[in-house]
Coordinates of C-alpha atoms in Angstrom, one line a residue:
Chain A
M1 CA -62.5 226.8 29.8
D2 CA -58.9 227.0 30.7
L3 CA -56.9 227.9 33.3
R4 CA -54.0 230.9 33.6
L5 CA -52.2 231.8 36.4
D6 CA -50.1 235.1 35.2
R7 CA -47.5 236.0 37.0
L8 CA -48.2 234.6 40.0
T9 CA -45.6 235.7 43.7
V10 CA -46.6 233.7 46.2
V11 CA -43.9 235.8 49.3
T12 CA -44.0 234.5 52.7
D13 CA -41.5 235.7 55.4
G14 CA -39.9 237.4 53.2
R15 CA -39.2 234.5 51.5
S16 CA -40.2 234.6 47.7
L17 CA -41.9 230.6 47.7
V18 CA -42.7 231.3 44.3
H19 CA -41.6 233.9 41.6
E20 CA -43.7 235.4 38.4
L21 CA -44.8 232.6 37.4
S22 CA -47.0 232.6 34.2
L23 CA -49.1 229.2 33.1
E24 CA -51.8 228.2 30.3
V25 CA -53.7 224.9 30.5
A26 CA -56.3 224.5 27.8
E27 CA -59.6 222.9 28.7
G28 CA -59.1 219.0 28.2
Q29 CA -55.2 219.5 28.4
V30 CA -53.4 217.5 31.0
V31 CA -50.1 219.9 32.6
G32 CA -47.8 218.5 34.8
L33 CA -45.5 220.6 37.1
V34 CA -42.1 219.1 38.1
G35 CA -38.9 220.7 40.0
P36 CA -36.7 219.3 42.9
N37 CA -38.3 219.7 46.6
G38 CA -39.4 223.3 47.3
S39 CA -39.2 224.4 44.3
G40 CA -42.4 225.8 45.3
K41 CA -45.2 223.2 42.9
S42 CA -47.6 222.7 46.3
T43 CA -47.4 226.3 47.0
A44 CA -48.4 226.9 43.1
L45 CA -50.8 224.6 43.6
R46 CA -52.5 225.8 46.9
C47 CA -53.4 229.3 45.3
V48 CA -55.2 227.0 42.8
Y49 CA -57.2 225.4 45.1
R50 CA -57.5 228.5 47.4
A51 CA -55.6 227.6 50.2
L52 CA -53.4 230.5 49.4
R53 CA -53.3 233.6 48.8
P54 CA -51.3 234.9 46.3
T55 CA -49.1 237.7 47.1
R56 CA -49.0 238.6 43.2
G57 CA -50.7 238.1 40.2
T58 CA -53.7 236.2 39.4
V59 CA -54.9 232.9 39.0
R60 CA -58.0 232.8 36.2
V61 CA -60.7 230.3 34.8
N62 CA -61.2 231.8 31.8
D63 CA -61.3 235.8 32.7
D64 CA -62.9 235.1 36.3
D65 CA -59.6 236.4 38.7
L66 CA -60.6 233.4 41.4
T67 CA -59.4 235.8 44.3
R68 CA -62.4 238.2 43.6
L69 CA -64.9 234.8 44.1
T70 CA -65.9 233.3 46.7
P71 CA -65.7 230.4 47.7
R72 CA -68.3 228.5 46.6
R73 CA -68.1 229.5 43.8
S74 CA -64.0 228.9 43.3
A75 CA -64.7 225.6 43.9
R76 CA -67.5 224.9 41.1
L77 CA -64.4 225.5 38.5
V78 CA -61.7 223.9 40.0
A79 CA -61.5 220.9 42.1
A80 CA -58.4 219.6 44.0
M81 CA -56.8 216.5 45.0
T82 CA -54.8 217.5 48.3
Q83 CA -51.6 216.4 50.3
D84 CA -53.2 216.2 53.2
G85 CA -56.1 213.3 52.5
S86 CA -55.9 211.9 55.9
V87 CA -59.6 211.8 57.5
D88 CA -59.8 211.1 61.2
L89 CA -63.4 210.6 61.2
D90 CA -64.7 207.4 60.0
F91 CA -67.0 208.9 56.5
T92 CA -68.5 206.0 54.5
V93 CA -67.0 205.9 50.7
E94 CA -70.1 207.2 49.5
E95 CA -70.1 210.1 51.9
V96 CA -66.9 210.9 50.8
V97 CA -68.2 210.9 47.7
A98 CA -70.9 213.5 48.2
L99 CA -69.6 216.0 49.8
G100 CA -68.1 216.5 46.6
R101 CA -71.1 218.4 46.0
A102 CA -70.6 220.3 49.1
P103 CA -69.9 223.8 46.8
H104 CA -72.5 223.8 44.7
L105 CA -75.6 222.8 47.3
R106 CA -76.5 225.0 50.3
G107 CA -76.0 224.0 54.4
N108 CA -76.7 220.8 55.1
Q109 CA -79.1 220.6 51.6
A110 CA -79.9 217.1 50.7
L111 CA -77.8 215.8 47.1
G112 CA -81.0 215.8 44.5
R113 CA -81.6 212.6 42.4
A114 CA -78.9 213.6 39.1
E115 CA -76.3 214.3 42.0
R116 CA -76.8 211.1 43.4
D117 CA -76.8 209.3 40.1
L118 CA -73.7 211.4 39.6
C119 CA -71.6 210.5 42.6
R120 CA -73.3 206.7 41.4
E121 CA -72.3 206.8 38.2
T122 CA -68.7 208.1 38.9
M123 CA -67.3 205.8 41.1
E124 CA -68.8 202.6 39.0
R125 CA -66.3 204.5 36.6
L126 CA -63.8 204.5 38.7
G127 CA -64.0 201.0 40.1
I128 CA -65.0 201.8 43.6
H129 CA -68.6 201.3 43.6
H130 CA -68.5 198.7 45.3
L131 CA -66.8 200.3 48.3
A132 CA -69.6 203.0 48.5
R133 CA -70.6 201.3 52.1
R134 CA -67.2 200.9 53.6
G135 CA -65.5 203.1 55.7
I136 CA -63.0 205.5 54.6
L137 CA -60.6 204.7 57.2
T138 CA -60.9 201.0 56.5
L139 CA -59.6 201.2 52.8
S140 CA -56.4 201.0 50.7
G141 CA -53.9 204.0 50.0
G142 CA -54.7 203.2 46.1
E143 CA -58.0 202.7 46.6
R144 CA -58.3 206.3 48.3
Q145 CA -56.5 207.9 46.2
R146 CA -60.0 206.6 44.0
V147 CA -62.3 207.8 46.1
L148 CA -60.1 211.5 47.0
L149 CA -60.8 211.2 42.6
A150 CA -64.4 210.5 41.9
R151 CA -64.9 213.4 45.0
A152 CA -62.6 215.9 42.8
L153 CA -64.6 214.9 39.8
V154 CA -68.6 215.2 41.0
Q155 CA -67.6 218.5 42.2
E156 CA -67.8 218.8 37.9
P157 CA -64.8 221.5 37.9
K158 CA -63.4 223.2 35.0
V159 CA -59.9 222.4 36.2
L160 CA -58.5 219.5 38.0
V161 CA -55.6 220.5 40.5
L162 CA -53.5 217.2 41.9
D163 CA -50.6 217.4 44.0
E164 CA -48.6 214.5 43.6
P165 CA -51.4 212.2 43.3
T166 CA -49.4 209.0 42.8
N167 CA -47.8 209.3 46.1
H168 CA -48.1 205.3 47.9
L169 CA -49.1 204.1 45.2
D170 CA -47.9 200.9 43.2
V171 CA -47.0 201.5 39.9
R172 CA -50.0 199.7 38.1
H173 CA -52.2 202.0 40.9
Q174 CA -49.4 205.3 39.8
I175 CA -50.6 204.3 35.9
E176 CA -54.4 203.7 36.3
L177 CA -54.7 207.2 38.6
L178 CA -52.7 208.5 35.2
R179 CA -55.1 207.3 32.9
L180 CA -57.7 208.8 34.1
L181 CA -56.9 211.8 34.1
R182 CA -56.6 211.7 31.0
G183 CA -59.7 212.5 28.9
A184 CA -60.7 213.9 31.5
G185 CA -62.5 216.7 30.7
P186 CA -61.3 219.4 32.7
A187 CA -58.2 221.0 32.5
V188 CA -55.6 219.2 34.8
L189 CA -52.5 220.6 36.3
V190 CA -51.1 217.7 38.5
V191 CA -47.5 218.2 40.3
L192 CA -45.3 215.0 39.9
H193 CA -42.5 213.2 40.7
D194 CA -41.8 210.8 39.0
L195 CA -40.4 212.7 35.3
N196 CA -40.9 209.8 33.0
L197 CA -44.9 209.3 34.6
A198 CA -44.6 212.7 34.1
A199 CA -43.6 212.5 30.4
A200 CA -46.5 209.4 29.7
A201 CA -48.8 211.1 30.7
C202 CA -48.9 214.9 30.2
D203 CA -49.4 216.3 27.2
R204 CA -47.2 219.9 28.8
I205 CA -44.8 219.5 31.0
G206 CA -43.5 223.3 33.7
V207 CA -40.4 222.9 35.3
L208 CA -40.5 224.8 38.0
S209 CA -36.8 225.3 40.4
Q210 CA -37.0 227.8 43.3
G211 CA -40.0 229.5 42.8
R212 CA -39.4 230.0 39.3
L213 CA -40.2 228.5 36.4
V214 CA -37.4 227.3 33.8
T215 CA -39.2 226.6 30.9
A216 CA -42.3 225.3 30.5
G217 CA -43.6 222.3 26.8
T218 CA -44.1 219.9 25.4
P219 CA -42.1 216.8 27.4
E220 CA -39.9 216.0 24.3
Q221 CA -38.8 219.5 24.8
V222 CA -38.9 219.6 28.4
L223 CA -36.7 216.9 29.4
T224 CA -33.5 216.8 27.9
T225 CA -30.3 215.9 29.3
D226 CA -29.1 219.5 29.9
L227 CA -32.0 220.5 31.9
V228 CA -32.2 218.1 34.6
A229 CA -28.9 218.4 35.1
D230 CA -29.6 222.4 35.5
V231 CA -32.4 221.5 37.7
F232 CA -32.5 218.5 39.6
G233 CA -28.5 217.8 39.4
V234 CA -29.3 214.3 37.9
R235 CA -27.0 212.6 35.1
A236 CA -29.7 211.6 33.1
T237 CA -30.0 209.7 29.4
V238 CA -33.0 210.5 27.6
V239 CA -34.3 207.7 25.1
P240 CA -37.1 207.7 23.0
H241 CA -40.0 204.9 24.6
P242 CA -39.7 202.6 22.1
L243 CA -43.6 201.9 21.6
T244 CA -45.1 205.7 22.5
G245 CA -41.6 207.9 21.3
D246 CA -42.1 209.9 24.5
P247 CA -39.0 210.9 26.0
Q248 CA -38.1 207.9 29.0
L249 CA -35.2 209.3 31.4
L250 CA -32.9 206.6 32.8
Y251 CA -30.4 207.2 34.9
S252 CA -26.9 205.9 36.9
L253 CA -26.0 206.0 40.0
D254 CA -22.5 205.5 38.9
P255 CA -21.7 209.1 39.3
S256 CA -18.2 208.8 36.6
R257 CA -21.2 207.3 34.0
Chain B
M1 CA -80.9 222.9 41.6
S2 CA -77.4 222.8 39.1
P3 CA -77.3 221.1 36.4
H4 CA -75.5 218.4 34.6
P5 CA -74.7 219.3 31.2
S6 CA -72.0 217.3 30.6
P7 CA -70.6 214.9 33.4
P8 CA -66.9 214.6 33.5
R9 CA -66.0 212.4 30.8
V10 CA -64.2 209.5 32.3
P11 CA -62.5 206.0 31.0
A12 CA -62.9 203.5 32.7
P13 CA -60.1 201.7 33.7
E14 CA -59.4 199.1 32.4
A15 CA -61.1 196.0 34.2
P16 CA -58.5 193.6 36.6
A17 CA -59.6 190.2 37.0
G18 CA -62.3 190.4 39.8
P19 CA -63.0 193.8 41.7
P20 CA -60.6 195.6 42.1
G21 CA -60.2 196.6 45.7
Q22 CA -58.8 192.6 45.6
A23 CA -55.4 193.4 43.5
D24 CA -54.6 195.6 45.9
G25 CA -53.5 193.3 48.1
A26 CA -53.8 195.2 51.4
A27 CA -55.3 193.9 55.1
P28 CA -57.8 191.0 54.0
R29 CA -60.8 192.0 51.8
A30 CA -64.3 190.3 52.7
P31 CA -63.8 186.8 50.7
A32 CA -65.1 187.4 46.7
G33 CA -68.3 187.5 46.3
G34 CA -69.0 188.6 49.8
A35 CA -69.5 192.6 49.5
P36 CA -68.5 193.6 53.0
K37 CA -71.0 194.3 55.4
P38 CA -71.8 197.9 56.1
P39 CA -73.0 198.2 59.6
A40 CA -76.4 198.8 60.3
R41 CA -77.6 202.2 60.3
P42 CA -81.0 203.1 61.8
G43 CA -83.0 205.1 60.2
L44 CA -82.3 208.7 61.2
S45 CA -85.9 210.6 62.6
L46 CA -86.8 206.9 63.6
L47 CA -83.5 206.9 66.4
C48 CA -84.7 210.8 67.2
T49 CA -88.2 210.0 67.2
V50 CA -87.5 206.9 70.1
S51 CA -84.9 209.4 72.3
A52 CA -86.8 212.1 72.3
A53 CA -89.7 210.4 73.3
V54 CA -87.3 208.8 75.7
L55 CA -86.1 211.9 76.8
L56 CA -90.0 213.3 77.6
L57 CA -90.7 209.8 80.0
S58 CA -86.9 210.5 81.5
V59 CA -87.6 214.0 82.5
V60 CA -91.4 212.7 84.1
V61 CA -90.1 210.4 85.8
A62 CA -87.0 212.2 87.0
I63 CA -89.0 214.5 88.3
G64 CA -91.0 212.2 90.6
L65 CA -88.5 210.8 91.8
G66 CA -86.6 212.6 94.8
P67 CA -86.8 212.2 98.4
A68 CA -90.7 212.7 98.6
V69 CA -91.9 210.4 96.1
I70 CA -94.4 211.3 93.0
T71 CA -96.2 208.8 90.5
P72 CA -95.3 210.1 87.2
D73 CA -99.5 210.2 86.7
A74 CA -99.8 213.3 89.7
T75 CA -96.0 214.4 88.0
T76 CA -97.6 214.7 84.5
R77 CA -100.8 216.0 86.2
Y78 CA -99.1 218.7 87.7
L79 CA -97.6 219.6 85.2
W80 CA -100.5 219.6 83.1
A81 CA -102.1 222.3 85.4
A82 CA -98.8 224.3 86.0
L83 CA -98.5 225.1 82.1
T84 CA -102.5 225.0 81.3
G85 CA -103.4 227.5 84.4
G86 CA -105.1 224.6 85.9
S87 CA -105.8 224.5 89.8
V88 CA -104.3 220.9 91.9
D89 CA -106.2 219.7 95.3
A90 CA -105.0 221.7 98.7
A91 CA -104.0 218.6 99.9
E92 CA -101.8 218.2 96.8
A93 CA -100.0 222.0 97.2
T94 CA -97.2 220.4 98.7
A95 CA -96.4 218.0 96.1
Y96 CA -97.1 220.4 94.1
Q97 CA -94.3 223.3 94.8
I98 CA -91.9 220.3 94.8
V99 CA -92.8 219.1 91.1
W100 CA -93.5 222.8 90.3
E101 CA -90.6 225.1 91.9
I102 CA -87.8 222.6 92.8
R103 CA -87.3 219.8 90.5
T104 CA -89.1 220.5 87.4
P105 CA -86.5 223.5 87.1
R106 CA -83.9 221.6 87.9
V107 CA -83.8 218.9 85.3
L108 CA -84.8 220.9 82.6
L109 CA -81.6 222.5 82.9
A110 CA -79.9 219.1 83.2
A111 CA -81.4 218.0 79.8
L112 CA -80.8 221.5 78.2
V113 CA -77.2 221.1 79.3
G114 CA -76.7 217.7 78.5
A115 CA -78.0 218.9 75.2
G116 CA -75.6 221.7 74.7
L117 CA -72.3 219.5 76.1
S118 CA -72.9 217.0 73.6
A119 CA -73.9 219.4 70.7
V120 CA -70.6 221.5 71.3
G121 CA -68.3 218.3 71.8
V122 CA -69.5 217.2 68.4
A123 CA -68.1 220.5 67.0
I124 CA -65.4 220.9 69.2
Q125 CA -63.6 218.0 68.0
A126 CA -64.3 218.7 64.0
L127 CA -63.1 222.3 65.0
V128 CA -59.8 221.0 66.6
R129 CA -58.9 217.6 64.7
N130 CA -59.3 215.8 68.2
A131 CA -60.7 212.9 69.3
L132 CA -60.3 213.8 72.5
A133 CA -61.0 217.1 73.0
D134 CA -64.3 217.9 74.8
P135 CA -65.6 221.7 75.1
F136 CA -64.0 222.5 78.2
V137 CA -59.8 221.9 75.9
L138 CA -59.6 225.6 75.0
G139 CA -59.7 226.9 79.4
V140 CA -63.3 227.8 79.1
S141 CA -64.2 225.4 82.3
S142 CA -60.7 226.6 84.7
G143 CA -61.7 230.0 83.5
A144 CA -65.2 230.1 84.8
S145 CA -64.1 228.9 87.8
V146 CA -61.8 231.6 88.5
G147 CA -64.4 233.8 87.6
A148 CA -66.8 232.5 90.2
V149 CA -64.0 232.3 92.6
G150 CA -62.7 235.8 92.2
V151 CA -66.5 237.3 92.8
T152 CA -67.5 234.9 95.5
V153 CA -64.1 236.2 97.6
T154 CA -63.9 239.1 96.3
G155 CA -67.5 240.3 96.8
G156 CA -67.4 242.0 93.3
L157 CA -70.9 242.4 91.0
A158 CA -72.8 242.5 94.1
A159 CA -75.4 244.6 91.9
L160 CA -76.5 241.2 90.1
G161 CA -77.4 239.9 93.1
V162 CA -78.0 236.4 93.3
H163 CA -76.7 236.0 89.9
A164 CA -73.1 237.4 90.5
V165 CA -71.5 234.5 90.7
S166 CA -73.0 233.4 87.5
A167 CA -72.3 236.0 85.5
G168 CA -68.4 236.4 86.9
A169 CA -68.6 232.6 85.8
F170 CA -69.9 233.4 82.3
A171 CA -67.2 236.4 82.4
G172 CA -64.4 233.9 83.1
A173 CA -65.1 231.4 80.3
L174 CA -65.2 233.9 78.3
A175 CA -62.0 235.6 79.3
A176 CA -60.4 232.6 78.9
S177 CA -61.5 231.8 75.7
V178 CA -60.7 235.1 74.4
L179 CA -57.0 234.8 76.2
V180 CA -56.6 231.1 73.9
Y181 CA -57.7 232.4 70.3
A182 CA -55.0 235.7 71.0
A183 CA -52.6 233.3 71.8
S184 CA -52.7 230.6 69.8
A185 CA -53.4 232.5 66.5
T186 CA -50.4 233.2 64.6
R187 CA -50.9 235.2 61.1
G188 CA -54.1 235.3 62.1
A189 CA -55.1 231.7 61.2
L190 CA -56.1 229.5 63.7
S191 CA -53.9 226.0 63.4
P192 CA -56.2 223.0 65.8
L193 CA -53.0 221.7 66.9
R194 CA -51.9 225.1 68.9
L195 CA -55.5 225.8 70.0
V196 CA -55.0 222.1 72.0
L197 CA -52.0 222.7 73.5
T198 CA -52.8 226.9 74.0
G199 CA -55.8 226.2 76.1
V200 CA -54.7 222.7 78.2
A201 CA -51.1 225.4 79.7
L202 CA -54.1 228.3 80.0
S203 CA -55.9 225.9 82.1
L204 CA -52.7 224.5 84.1
G205 CA -52.4 228.4 84.6
F206 CA -56.0 229.5 85.9
Q207 CA -56.3 226.3 87.6
A208 CA -52.8 227.5 89.6
V209 CA -54.8 230.9 89.9
M210 CA -57.3 230.1 91.8
S211 CA -55.4 227.3 94.1
V212 CA -53.6 231.5 95.1
I213 CA -56.9 232.6 95.7
I214 CA -58.3 229.5 97.4
Y215 CA -55.2 229.5 99.6
Y216 CA -54.5 233.2 100.7
A217 CA -58.9 233.3 100.9
S218 CA -58.8 230.8 104.0
D219 CA -62.8 231.1 103.1
T220 CA -64.7 227.8 103.3
D221 CA -67.5 229.2 100.8
A222 CA -64.5 229.3 98.2
T223 CA -63.3 226.3 98.7
G224 CA -67.2 225.0 98.3
M225 CA -67.8 227.2 95.4
V226 CA -64.5 225.6 93.0
L227 CA -65.7 221.8 94.6
Y228 CA -68.7 222.6 92.6
W229 CA -67.2 224.3 89.5
T230 CA -64.9 221.9 88.7
M231 CA -67.5 218.7 89.3
G232 CA -70.6 220.6 88.1
G233 CA -74.1 220.2 89.5
F234 CA -78.0 221.4 88.9
G235 CA -78.4 222.2 93.2
A236 CA -78.6 225.6 92.2
A237 CA -81.4 225.5 89.4
S238 CA -84.4 227.8 89.4
W239 CA -86.6 229.1 86.9
G240 CA -85.0 232.3 86.8
A241 CA -81.8 231.7 84.9
L242 CA -83.5 228.9 82.5
P243 CA -85.5 231.1 79.9
V244 CA -82.0 232.6 79.2
V245 CA -80.4 228.9 79.0
T246 CA -83.1 227.4 77.3
A247 CA -82.9 230.6 74.6
V248 CA -78.8 230.3 74.6
V249 CA -78.9 226.5 74.0
L250 CA -81.3 226.2 71.6
A251 CA -80.1 228.3 69.2
G252 CA -77.3 226.8 69.8
L253 CA -78.2 224.2 69.0
V254 CA -80.0 224.9 65.8
L255 CA -76.8 227.1 64.8
L256 CA -74.5 224.0 65.1
H257 CA -76.3 221.7 63.3
R258 CA -76.8 224.1 60.2
Q259 CA -73.2 224.1 60.2
G260 CA -73.2 220.1 59.6
R261 CA -71.8 220.2 56.5
A262 CA -69.1 222.6 57.1
L263 CA -68.3 220.7 59.5
D264 CA -67.9 217.7 57.5
L265 CA -65.6 219.5 55.2
L266 CA -63.4 221.3 58.0
S267 CA -63.1 217.6 59.8
L268 CA -61.2 216.3 56.4
G269 CA -58.6 219.1 57.1
D270 CA -58.1 222.5 55.6
E271 CA -56.5 222.2 52.1
T272 CA -59.6 219.8 51.2
A273 CA -62.5 222.0 52.9
A274 CA -60.7 225.5 51.6
S275 CA -60.8 223.6 47.6
L276 CA -64.4 222.5 48.8
G277 CA -65.7 225.9 49.1
V278 CA -64.9 226.9 52.8
D279 CA -62.7 229.0 54.5
P280 CA -61.3 226.8 57.4
D281 CA -59.7 229.8 58.8
R282 CA -62.7 232.3 59.0
R283 CA -65.2 229.3 59.4
R284 CA -63.1 227.6 62.2
K285 CA -63.3 231.4 64.2
A286 CA -67.1 232.0 63.6
L287 CA -67.6 228.5 65.2
L288 CA -65.4 228.7 67.8
V289 CA -66.4 232.2 68.7
L290 CA -70.4 230.1 69.1
V291 CA -68.9 227.2 70.8
S292 CA -67.4 229.5 73.7
L293 CA -70.6 231.7 74.5
L294 CA -72.6 228.1 74.4
T295 CA -69.8 226.7 77.2
G296 CA -69.4 229.7 78.9
V297 CA -73.3 230.4 79.3
M298 CA -73.3 226.0 80.3
V299 CA -70.7 226.6 82.6
A300 CA -72.3 229.3 84.6
V301 CA -75.5 228.0 85.5
S302 CA -73.8 224.3 86.2
G303 CA -70.1 224.3 86.6
A304 CA -68.2 221.9 84.3
I305 CA -69.6 218.9 84.3
A306 CA -66.6 216.4 83.0
F307 CA -66.7 213.6 80.0
V308 CA -70.3 214.2 78.5
G309 CA -69.0 216.5 75.7
L310 CA -66.5 214.2 75.1
V311 CA -68.2 210.8 74.9
M312 CA -71.3 210.7 73.9
P313 CA -70.2 212.4 70.4
H314 CA -68.0 209.1 70.3
L315 CA -71.1 207.4 70.8
V316 CA -73.7 208.9 68.5
R317 CA -70.9 208.4 65.8
M318 CA -70.8 204.8 66.1
L319 CA -74.5 204.8 65.7
V320 CA -75.2 207.4 63.0
G321 CA -72.0 207.4 61.1
A322 CA -69.5 210.6 60.9
T323 CA -71.8 213.0 58.8
H324 CA -72.4 215.6 61.2
A325 CA -76.0 216.6 60.5
R326 CA -77.2 212.9 61.3
V327 CA -74.4 213.2 64.7
L328 CA -75.6 216.7 65.6
A329 CA -79.6 215.7 65.5
V330 CA -79.1 213.1 67.8
A331 CA -76.4 213.5 69.8
P332 CA -78.6 216.5 72.1
L333 CA -81.0 213.7 72.5
V334 CA -79.0 211.2 73.7
G335 CA -77.1 214.2 76.4
A336 CA -79.8 215.3 77.7
V337 CA -81.8 211.3 78.3
F338 CA -77.9 211.4 79.8
M339 CA -77.5 213.8 81.7
V340 CA -81.1 213.7 83.5
W341 CA -80.3 210.2 84.5
A342 CA -77.4 211.0 85.7
D343 CA -78.4 214.4 87.4
L344 CA -81.3 212.0 89.4
A345 CA -78.6 209.3 90.1
S346 CA -76.5 212.5 92.1
R347 CA -79.4 213.6 94.2
T348 CA -80.8 210.4 95.1
L349 CA -78.3 207.9 96.0
V350 CA -77.1 209.0 98.8
A351 CA -80.4 211.3 100.0
P352 CA -79.4 214.2 101.7
R353 CA -76.9 214.6 100.9
E354 CA -75.4 214.9 97.2
L355 CA -73.1 213.4 94.8
P356 CA -70.8 215.5 93.0
L357 CA -72.4 215.3 89.0
G358 CA -69.3 215.0 87.2
A359 CA -68.0 212.3 89.5
I360 CA -71.8 210.5 88.3
T361 CA -70.8 211.0 84.4
A362 CA -67.6 210.1 84.8
L363 CA -67.9 206.6 86.8
V364 CA -70.9 205.9 84.7
G365 CA -69.8 207.0 81.2
V366 CA -66.0 205.9 81.1
P367 CA -66.5 201.7 81.5
V368 CA -69.1 202.7 79.1
F369 CA -67.1 204.5 76.8
I370 CA -64.1 202.0 76.9
T371 CA -66.6 198.6 76.5
L372 CA -68.1 200.4 73.1
L373 CA -64.6 201.2 71.9
R374 CA -63.4 197.6 72.0
R375 CA -66.4 196.0 70.9
R376 CA -67.3 198.3 68.0
A377 CA -65.0 198.3 65.1
Y378 CA -64.9 202.1 65.8
M379 CA -62.5 204.3 63.9
F380 CA -61.5 207.5 64.6
G381 CA -57.5 208.8 64.1
G382 CA -57.2 205.9 62.2
R383 CA -56.9 202.3 63.4

């Protein structure tokens, strides 16, 4: 199962937020989407999880054009961890995770035994099982992100998209969350702000600027001094990570260096 | 139903020392070892059975009480006679008349409207994602008042006879809803916050219109009508309107309950709802139409009874948690019980006069609500 964006274009109020974006994510692969604020990363993701209808172009999972599927059908293929994780009602953690099964169930149909087991196992794997009866509003940021990830995983998606999942997390939780994504099974498309984390976590990286894909490739191919200067307007020194060899960016606050 | 050939393979996060929750270092947590105590939640079926029994009992008692007190025993006998076509002694004919012709429709109407307003309150709070929303937040009640007063003053809809005022109120309620939706829709989408703000603004507009009508009508009928519609009451209850209201409210309750999980998803936000297979705009529109129809019918027969639709949802969530399928099973029963007693208080406390029902629901409910909010660890909209 793979995810293919084909010449995806989103125009709102005559402004082109995403322009002819083509990108592919293979099964089991983690592809990062990076770019400055307002470059269209979230807009592109929203088309994948059906919160937005593309103006032109298609989003395909295998050969299914998502916009031709009912929302329920496409929610069985694509799960999302979105930025509007804010919850007003005090659902318990297990209730929130169980809602991940919604696209597989009719109306108020209760979860089957196998589905309850799946929820329990997933919560155990993510280390949130002890929180099952806690209210979602009482959790810390790191716990909440893991709950939302668990909800997305019990959806049993073929494609998982995440919009800045490491926001508001301390460094340990950032690394833990990205480690969970590697080998999570489905094709993963993730928007990240931290280029160093993107280099460490992603098999491939796509760089967006003003709605257009500037380049895509392995972290080594993409993250160069020139590209970072072009797209982000920042001077960076790129060095290989001494242990993993991933490219890592070092910044200087001194404009002359 | 759905097979699980290969659950997503997720490697366990490297276990840090101690339970992961602790290392987060946020607010003080439960001590290590002692798992945080989940709030005790009574079984749903038990709760439903108990509240249904209490409702039945309340209805019988309330039918018996009034200027002429009739024992629950006699009340049950009369009701049984009426339902099965049995007969009662000639000496009891007056009591029977009071029970069956006057009090029974009134108490049943109170129960229905209490149930309906509570369920609508639950739904509307999820739909507009606002804890302070109630069934009248979208201008329905003030629209109904304008409709009712308009009909009274102009003598329009005379062809409908005694139902003219109710019909006017219903038309006003629907017109108000349509106006609110039309004014708040942008590019075919209904933003929750915009809906609430538009509803509040238009409510104020309708109230101004009403003031103008009353000012120029100089008709005591109209003034009384306004008071009745803004405070609510079941004084006009009769068997005539009851079948329609019963059918609409019961159907509405069933339909809303069936949308329980959809409401769960909508209350998580539009993006999340979309990613979990619910088209937020379409679903919200459909549910708003349903909720407006329900509210319109209820307002037309009982005026705008404040507070019930705002507070019952919160009260029930404290009992059964946030899951809408559970809340929507319990809230109608609890709301019905509350309304039956509130109506009883309104017609007996200062008999033979009636206290405005809205005043009673607020006087009883507000302190209860505030106490509950302060006592329980209850959160809506964050800490």
